[in-house]
PDB file of C-alpha atoms in Angstrom:
ATOM      1  CA  UNK A   1      -8.832  -2.379   0.628  1.00  0.00           C
ATOM      2  CA  UNK A   2     -10.779   0.458  -0.975  1.00  0.00           C
ATOM      3  CA  UNK A   3      -8.945   2.466  -3.654  1.00  0.00           C
ATOM      4  CA  UNK A   4      -9.881   5.630  -5.557  1.00  0.00           C
ATOM      5  CA  UNK A   5      -8.347   6.206  -8.992  1.00  0.00           C
ATOM      6  CA  UNK A   6      -8.409   9.812 -10.231  1.00  0.00           C
ATOM      7  CA  UNK A   7      -7.560  10.606 -13.854  1.00  0.00           C
ATOM      8  CA  UNK A   8      -9.128  12.450 -16.786  1.00  0.00           C
ATOM      9  CA  UNK A   9      -8.072   9.660 -19.181  1.00  0.00           C
ATOM     10  CA  UNK A  10     -11.052   7.277 -19.207  1.00  0.00           C
ATOM     11  CA  UNK A  11      -9.099   4.457 -20.868  1.00  0.00           C
ATOM     12  CA  UNK A  12      -6.453   4.592 -18.118  1.00  0.00           C
ATOM     13  CA  UNK A  13      -9.179   4.717 -15.444  1.00  0.00           C
ATOM     14  CA  UNK A  14     -10.989   1.661 -16.773  1.00  0.00           C
ATOM     15  CA  UNK A  15      -7.818  -0.370 -17.382  1.00  0.00           C
ATOM     16  CA  UNK A  16      -6.394   0.249 -13.915  1.00  0.00           C
ATOM     17  CA  UNK A  17      -9.807  -0.332 -12.317  1.00  0.00           C
ATOM     18  CA  UNK A  18     -10.136  -3.661 -14.131  1.00  0.00           C
ATOM     19  CA  UNK A  19      -6.619  -4.718 -13.127  1.00  0.00           C
ATOM     20  CA  UNK A  20      -7.099  -3.817  -9.460  1.00  0.00           C
ATOM     21  CA  UNK A  21     -10.521  -5.471  -9.258  1.00  0.00           C
ATOM     22  CA  UNK A  22      -9.048  -8.640 -10.764  1.00  0.00           C
ATOM     23  CA  UNK A  23      -6.596  -8.535  -7.840  1.00  0.00           C
ATOM     24  CA  UNK A  24      -9.442  -8.310  -5.293  1.00  0.00           C
ATOM     25  CA  UNK A  25      -9.413  -4.582  -4.550  1.00  0.00           C
ATOM     26  CA  UNK A  26     -12.568  -2.501  -4.093  1.00  0.00           C
ATOM     27  CA  UNK A  27     -12.113   0.314  -6.619  1.00  0.00           C
ATOM     28  CA  UNK A  28     -13.928   3.594  -7.310  1.00  0.00           C
ATOM     29  CA  UNK A  29     -13.013   6.004 -10.089  1.00  0.00           C
ATOM     30  CA  UNK A  30     -13.208   9.778 -10.504  1.00  0.00           C
ATOM     31  CA  UNK A  31     -12.704  11.456 -13.877  1.00  0.00           C
ATOM     32  CA  UNK A  32     -11.355  14.702 -12.437  1.00  0.00           C
ATOM     33  CA  UNK A  33     -10.190  16.561  -9.360  1.00  0.00           C
ATOM     34  CA  UNK A  34     -13.562  18.019  -8.391  1.00  0.00           C
ATOM     35  CA  UNK A  35     -15.207  14.585  -8.476  1.00  0.00           C
ATOM     36  CA  UNK A  36     -12.297  13.201  -6.431  1.00  0.00           C
ATOM     37  CA  UNK A  37     -12.843  15.780  -3.689  1.00  0.00           C
ATOM     38  CA  UNK A  38     -16.559  14.927  -3.563  1.00  0.00           C
ATOM     39  CA  UNK A  39     -15.730  11.242  -3.217  1.00  0.00           C
ATOM     40  CA  UNK A  40     -12.959  11.793  -0.652  1.00  0.00           C
ATOM     41  CA  UNK A  41     -15.297  13.942   1.432  1.00  0.00           C
ATOM     42  CA  UNK A  42     -17.933  11.218   1.619  1.00  0.00           C
ATOM     43  CA  UNK A  43     -15.939   7.951   1.544  1.00  0.00           C
ATOM     44  CA  UNK A  44     -12.890   6.464   3.229  1.00  0.00           C
ATOM     45  CA  UNK A  45     -10.158   5.157   0.939  1.00  0.00           C
ATOM     46  CA  UNK A  46      -7.036   3.279   1.934  1.00  0.00           C
ATOM     47  CA  UNK A  47      -5.245   4.570  -1.155  1.00  0.00           C
ATOM     48  CA  UNK A  48      -5.733   7.141  -3.905  1.00  0.00           C
ATOM     49  CA  UNK A  49      -4.014   6.873  -7.290  1.00  0.00           C
ATOM     50  CA  UNK A  50      -3.940  10.492  -8.435  1.00  0.00           C
ATOM     51  CA  UNK A  51      -3.019  12.043 -11.788  1.00  0.00           C
ATOM     52  CA  UNK A  52      -1.485  15.520 -11.602  1.00  0.00           C
ATOM     53  CA  UNK A  53      -2.627  17.042 -14.901  1.00  0.00           C
ATOM     54  CA  UNK A  54      -6.405  17.274 -15.232  1.00  0.00           C
ATOM     55  CA  UNK A  55      -8.439  20.039 -16.872  1.00  0.00           C
ATOM     56  CA  UNK A  56     -10.943  20.769 -14.085  1.00  0.00           C
ATOM     57  CA  UNK A  57      -8.607  20.723 -11.066  1.00  0.00           C
ATOM     58  CA  UNK A  58      -5.002  19.569 -10.809  1.00  0.00           C
ATOM     59  CA  UNK A  59      -3.978  16.611  -8.725  1.00  0.00           C
ATOM     60  CA  UNK A  60      -1.743  18.952  -6.728  1.00  0.00           C
ATOM     61  CA  UNK A  61      -4.844  20.966  -5.744  1.00  0.00           C
ATOM     62  CA  UNK A  62      -6.522  17.737  -4.645  1.00  0.00           C
ATOM     63  CA  UNK A  63      -3.436  16.861  -2.581  1.00  0.00           C
ATOM     64  CA  UNK A  64      -3.428  20.303  -0.949  1.00  0.00           C
ATOM     65  CA  UNK A  65      -7.135  19.938  -0.086  1.00  0.00           C
ATOM     66  CA  UNK A  66      -6.545  16.458   1.354  1.00  0.00           C
ATOM     67  CA  UNK A  67      -3.521  17.653   3.355  1.00  0.00           C
ATOM     68  CA  UNK A  68      -5.459  20.565   4.879  1.00  0.00           C
ATOM     69  CA  UNK A  69      -8.459  18.329   5.569  1.00  0.00           C
ATOM     70  CA  UNK A  70      -6.302  15.644   7.156  1.00  0.00           C
ATOM     71  CA  UNK A  71      -7.497  12.938   4.787  1.00  0.00           C
ATOM     72  CA  UNK A  72      -5.790   9.724   5.943  1.00  0.00           C
ATOM     73  CA  UNK A  73      -5.590   7.998   2.546  1.00  0.00           C
ATOM     74  CA  UNK A  74      -2.208   7.063   1.087  1.00  0.00           C
ATOM     75  CA  UNK A  75      -1.726   9.064  -2.115  1.00  0.00           C
ATOM     76  CA  UNK A  76       0.185   7.668  -5.073  1.00  0.00           C
ATOM     77  CA  UNK A  77       0.795  10.320  -7.720  1.00  0.00           C
ATOM     78  CA  UNK A  78       0.976   9.179 -11.342  1.00  0.00           C
ATOM     79  CA  UNK A  79       1.839  11.556 -14.136  1.00  0.00           C
ATOM     80  CA  UNK A  80       3.035  11.678 -17.696  1.00  0.00           C
ATOM     81  CA  UNK A  81       4.762  14.989 -16.941  1.00  0.00           C
ATOM     82  CA  UNK A  82       7.205  14.128 -14.167  1.00  0.00           C
ATOM     83  CA  UNK A  83       9.193  17.044 -12.785  1.00  0.00           C
ATOM     84  CA  UNK A  84      11.430  17.189  -9.737  1.00  0.00           C
ATOM     85  CA  UNK A  85       9.593  20.233  -8.339  1.00  0.00           C
ATOM     86  CA  UNK A  86       6.185  18.573  -8.497  1.00  0.00           C
ATOM     87  CA  UNK A  87       7.568  15.347  -7.026  1.00  0.00           C
ATOM     88  CA  UNK A  88       9.035  17.243  -4.068  1.00  0.00           C
ATOM     89  CA  UNK A  89       5.807  19.204  -3.513  1.00  0.00           C
ATOM     90  CA  UNK A  90       3.684  16.046  -3.740  1.00  0.00           C
ATOM     91  CA  UNK A  91       5.841  14.313  -1.124  1.00  0.00           C
ATOM     92  CA  UNK A  92       5.653  17.346   1.184  1.00  0.00           C
ATOM     93  CA  UNK A  93       1.861  17.148   0.896  1.00  0.00           C
ATOM     94  CA  UNK A  94       1.893  13.525   1.970  1.00  0.00           C
ATOM     95  CA  UNK A  95       2.145  11.486  -1.235  1.00  0.00           C
ATOM     96  CA  UNK A  96       3.808   8.140  -0.558  1.00  0.00           C
ATOM     97  CA  UNK A  97       4.985   7.620  -4.141  1.00  0.00           C
ATOM     98  CA  UNK A  98       5.397   9.472  -7.436  1.00  0.00           C
ATOM     99  CA  UNK A  99       5.248   7.327 -10.573  1.00  0.00           C
ATOM    100  CA  UNK A 100       5.688   8.373 -14.189  1.00  0.00           C
ATOM    101  CA  UNK A 101       3.306   7.066 -16.855  1.00  0.00           C
ATOM    102  CA  UNK A 102       3.414   4.704 -18.555  1.00  0.00           C
ATOM    103  CA  UNK A 103       4.232   2.192 -15.860  1.00  0.00           C
ATOM    104  CA  UNK A 104       4.277  -1.581 -15.648  1.00  0.00           C
ATOM    105  CA  UNK A 105       1.628  -3.004 -13.298  1.00  0.00           C
ATOM    106  CA  UNK A 106       3.737  -6.132 -12.772  1.00  0.00           C
ATOM    107  CA  UNK A 107       6.657  -4.337 -11.066  1.00  0.00           C
TER     108      UNK A 107
END
C-alpha cells in the first residue's frame, strides 16, 4: 500500500514515515499542500494522511482539489486544531477520518 503523508512539521513527517515503513508500507512525504498536489497529480496513493494547517496551502484546499479532480485516495485528516466545522467539511469532501494530534499510533 502506497501512502502520502502531508504536513509542514518535518519531525512529525519523519516519525510517521519511519513508523509506517517499519510496518511495511510504501511511504512518500510532502512538506506542504502545493507539494502534495504535485505528488497526487503524478502518483497513485491508496491513502493520504493530511494536515489541515500549513503555511503554503491548507489541507482543506488540497481536499477540495482532490475532490474536484476525482482523486481516488482515502484521505485521513490530522490536525492539532480540531473544529466541528472543519471536520464536517472534510467529510463532505471525502475524508474517511478526522484525527486530532497528538494521537497514539498503537490504537
